[in-house]
Amino acid sequence: MRQLFSFDDRPFEGLGLGSLANCAEDIDTHVFMKSASILDTIVGWLEREELDIKRESARVVAGLLSSREIHPHIIQHGGLDSLILLSGLDSCEECRYLTALSFHKLTPSPTSHETLIHDGLKNIMSLIKDVQRDTRKHAVSALRDLSSN
């Protein structure tokens, strides 16, 4: 797994991470990704400067959040904080969608509530006003689930 994103050549790095994001769409791969100890690296890449790396990292995280047992790891290692920052990135429609989806997937985890309420509520409210319908849908669902818990 680690070989998918361990290229020295910058364009291949993004493509490898995109391949990893495609793998993360299959829930059966999550146990392998967790055992390969790459989750910290992926969470760290949410804060990279390159937009394609941020976007593909957000795709991996959104895919991995389909497995609730991965939620604590993402939250404890700064992934939620990074997603909150990424959700405010006006220059990337897909990043906003992926963060709204991730917030929606995280709301069943009580450990995410304090951070989402104190640090992410303003961003969720902003995503509710997004031009993209799917982004709005996930942001509204996240807010609904957050307020019901």
Coordinates of C-alpha atoms in Angstrom, one line a residue:
M1 CA 0.0 0.0 0.0
R2 CA 2.7 2.4 1.0
Q3 CA 4.2 2.1 -2.5
L4 CA 1.1 3.7 -4.0
F5 CA 2.1 7.1 -2.7
S6 CA 5.9 6.9 -2.1
F7 CA 7.1 8.4 -5.4
D8 CA 9.8 11.1 -5.6
D9 CA 8.2 12.5 -8.7
R10 CA 5.4 14.9 -7.7
P11 CA 2.9 14.1 -10.5
F12 CA 3.2 10.4 -9.7
E13 CA 2.7 11.1 -6.0
G14 CA -0.7 12.6 -6.7
L15 CA -1.7 9.7 -9.0
G16 CA -0.6 7.1 -6.5
L17 CA -2.6 8.9 -3.8
G18 CA -5.6 8.9 -6.2
S19 CA -5.2 5.1 -6.6
L20 CA -5.2 4.8 -2.8
A21 CA -8.4 6.9 -2.7
N22 CA -10.0 4.5 -5.2
C23 CA -9.0 1.6 -3.0
A24 CA -10.6 3.3 0.0
E25 CA -13.9 3.3 -1.7
D26 CA -14.0 -0.5 -1.0
I27 CA -14.7 -1.1 2.7
D28 CA -12.9 -4.4 2.5
T29 CA -9.6 -2.6 2.0
H30 CA -9.8 -0.5 5.2
V31 CA -8.4 -3.2 7.4
F32 CA -5.3 -3.5 5.2
M33 CA -4.9 0.3 5.1
K34 CA -5.1 0.4 8.9
S35 CA -2.6 -2.4 9.3
A36 CA -0.2 -0.9 6.8
S37 CA 0.1 2.1 9.2
I38 CA -0.6 4.7 6.6
L39 CA -3.5 6.5 8.2
D40 CA -1.2 9.1 9.9
T41 CA 0.5 9.9 6.6
I42 CA -2.9 10.3 4.8
V43 CA -4.2 12.6 7.6
G44 CA -1.0 14.6 7.4
W45 CA -1.4 15.1 3.7
L46 CA -4.7 16.9 4.2
E47 CA -2.5 19.9 5.2
R48 CA -0.1 19.7 2.2
E49 CA 0.1 22.8 0.0
E50 CA -0.7 21.1 -3.3
L51 CA -4.5 21.1 -4.0
D52 CA -4.5 17.7 -5.8
I53 CA -2.8 16.1 -2.8
K54 CA -5.4 17.8 -0.4
R55 CA -8.3 16.6 -2.6
E56 CA -7.1 13.0 -3.0
S57 CA -6.2 12.8 0.7
A58 CA -9.8 14.0 1.5
R59 CA -11.1 11.3 -0.9
V60 CA -9.1 8.6 1.0
V61 CA -10.4 9.9 4.4
A62 CA -14.0 10.2 3.2
G63 CA -13.8 6.6 2.0
L64 CA -12.2 5.3 5.2
L65 CA -14.8 7.0 7.3
S66 CA -17.3 4.4 6.0
S67 CA -15.6 2.2 8.7
R68 CA -16.6 3.4 12.1
E69 CA -13.7 1.7 13.8
I70 CA -11.4 4.1 11.9
H71 CA -13.2 7.2 13.2
P72 CA -11.2 7.4 16.5
H73 CA -7.9 7.2 14.7
I74 CA -8.8 10.0 12.2
I75 CA -10.1 12.2 15.1
Q76 CA -7.2 11.5 17.5
H77 CA -4.5 12.2 14.8
G78 CA -5.8 15.6 13.7
G79 CA -7.9 14.5 10.7
L80 CA -11.1 16.2 11.9
D81 CA -9.2 19.5 12.5
S82 CA -7.6 19.2 9.0
L83 CA -11.0 18.5 7.4
I84 CA -12.5 21.6 9.2
L85 CA -9.7 23.8 7.7
L86 CA -10.1 22.1 4.3
S87 CA -13.9 22.7 4.3
G88 CA -13.3 26.5 4.1
L89 CA -11.2 26.2 0.9
D90 CA -13.3 28.2 -1.6
S91 CA -11.1 27.2 -4.5
C92 CA -12.0 23.5 -4.5
E93 CA -15.5 22.4 -5.0
E94 CA -14.7 18.7 -4.6
C95 CA -12.8 19.4 -1.3
R96 CA -15.9 21.1 0.1
Y97 CA -18.1 18.2 -1.0
L98 CA -15.6 15.6 0.5
T99 CA -15.5 17.5 3.8
A100 CA -19.3 17.7 4.0
L101 CA -19.5 14.0 3.3
S102 CA -16.8 13.3 6.0
F103 CA -18.6 15.4 8.6
H104 CA -21.8 13.5 7.8
K105 CA -20.0 10.2 8.3
L106 CA -18.4 11.4 11.5
T107 CA -21.5 12.6 13.3
P108 CA -22.5 9.2 14.6
S109 CA -19.2 9.2 16.6
P110 CA -19.7 11.1 19.9
T111 CA -16.0 11.8 20.0
S112 CA -16.4 14.1 17.0
H113 CA -19.1 16.2 18.5
E114 CA -17.1 18.6 20.6
T115 CA -14.7 19.5 17.8
L116 CA -17.5 19.8 15.2
I117 CA -19.6 22.1 17.5
H118 CA -16.8 24.3 18.7
D119 CA -14.5 24.4 15.7
G120 CA -16.6 23.2 12.7
L121 CA -20.1 24.5 13.1
K122 CA -19.4 27.8 11.2
N123 CA -17.9 25.7 8.4
I124 CA -20.9 23.3 8.3
M125 CA -23.2 26.3 8.2
S126 CA -21.2 27.7 5.3
L127 CA -21.3 24.3 3.5
I128 CA -25.1 24.3 3.8
K129 CA -25.1 27.4 1.6
D130 CA -22.8 25.8 -1.0
V131 CA -23.8 26.0 -4.7
Q132 CA -23.5 22.2 -5.1
R133 CA -26.6 20.3 -4.0
D134 CA -24.7 17.2 -2.8
T135 CA -22.5 19.3 -0.6
R136 CA -25.5 21.0 0.9
K137 CA -27.2 17.6 1.4
H138 CA -24.3 16.2 3.4
A139 CA -23.8 19.4 5.4
V140 CA -27.5 19.5 6.4
S141 CA -27.4 15.8 7.3
A142 CA -24.3 16.4 9.4
L143 CA -26.0 19.2 11.2
R144 CA -29.2 17.2 11.7
D145 CA -27.2 14.2 13.1
L146 CA -25.1 16.5 15.3
S147 CA -28.1 18.2 16.8
S148 CA -29.9 15.0 17.5
N149 CA -27.1 13.5 19.5

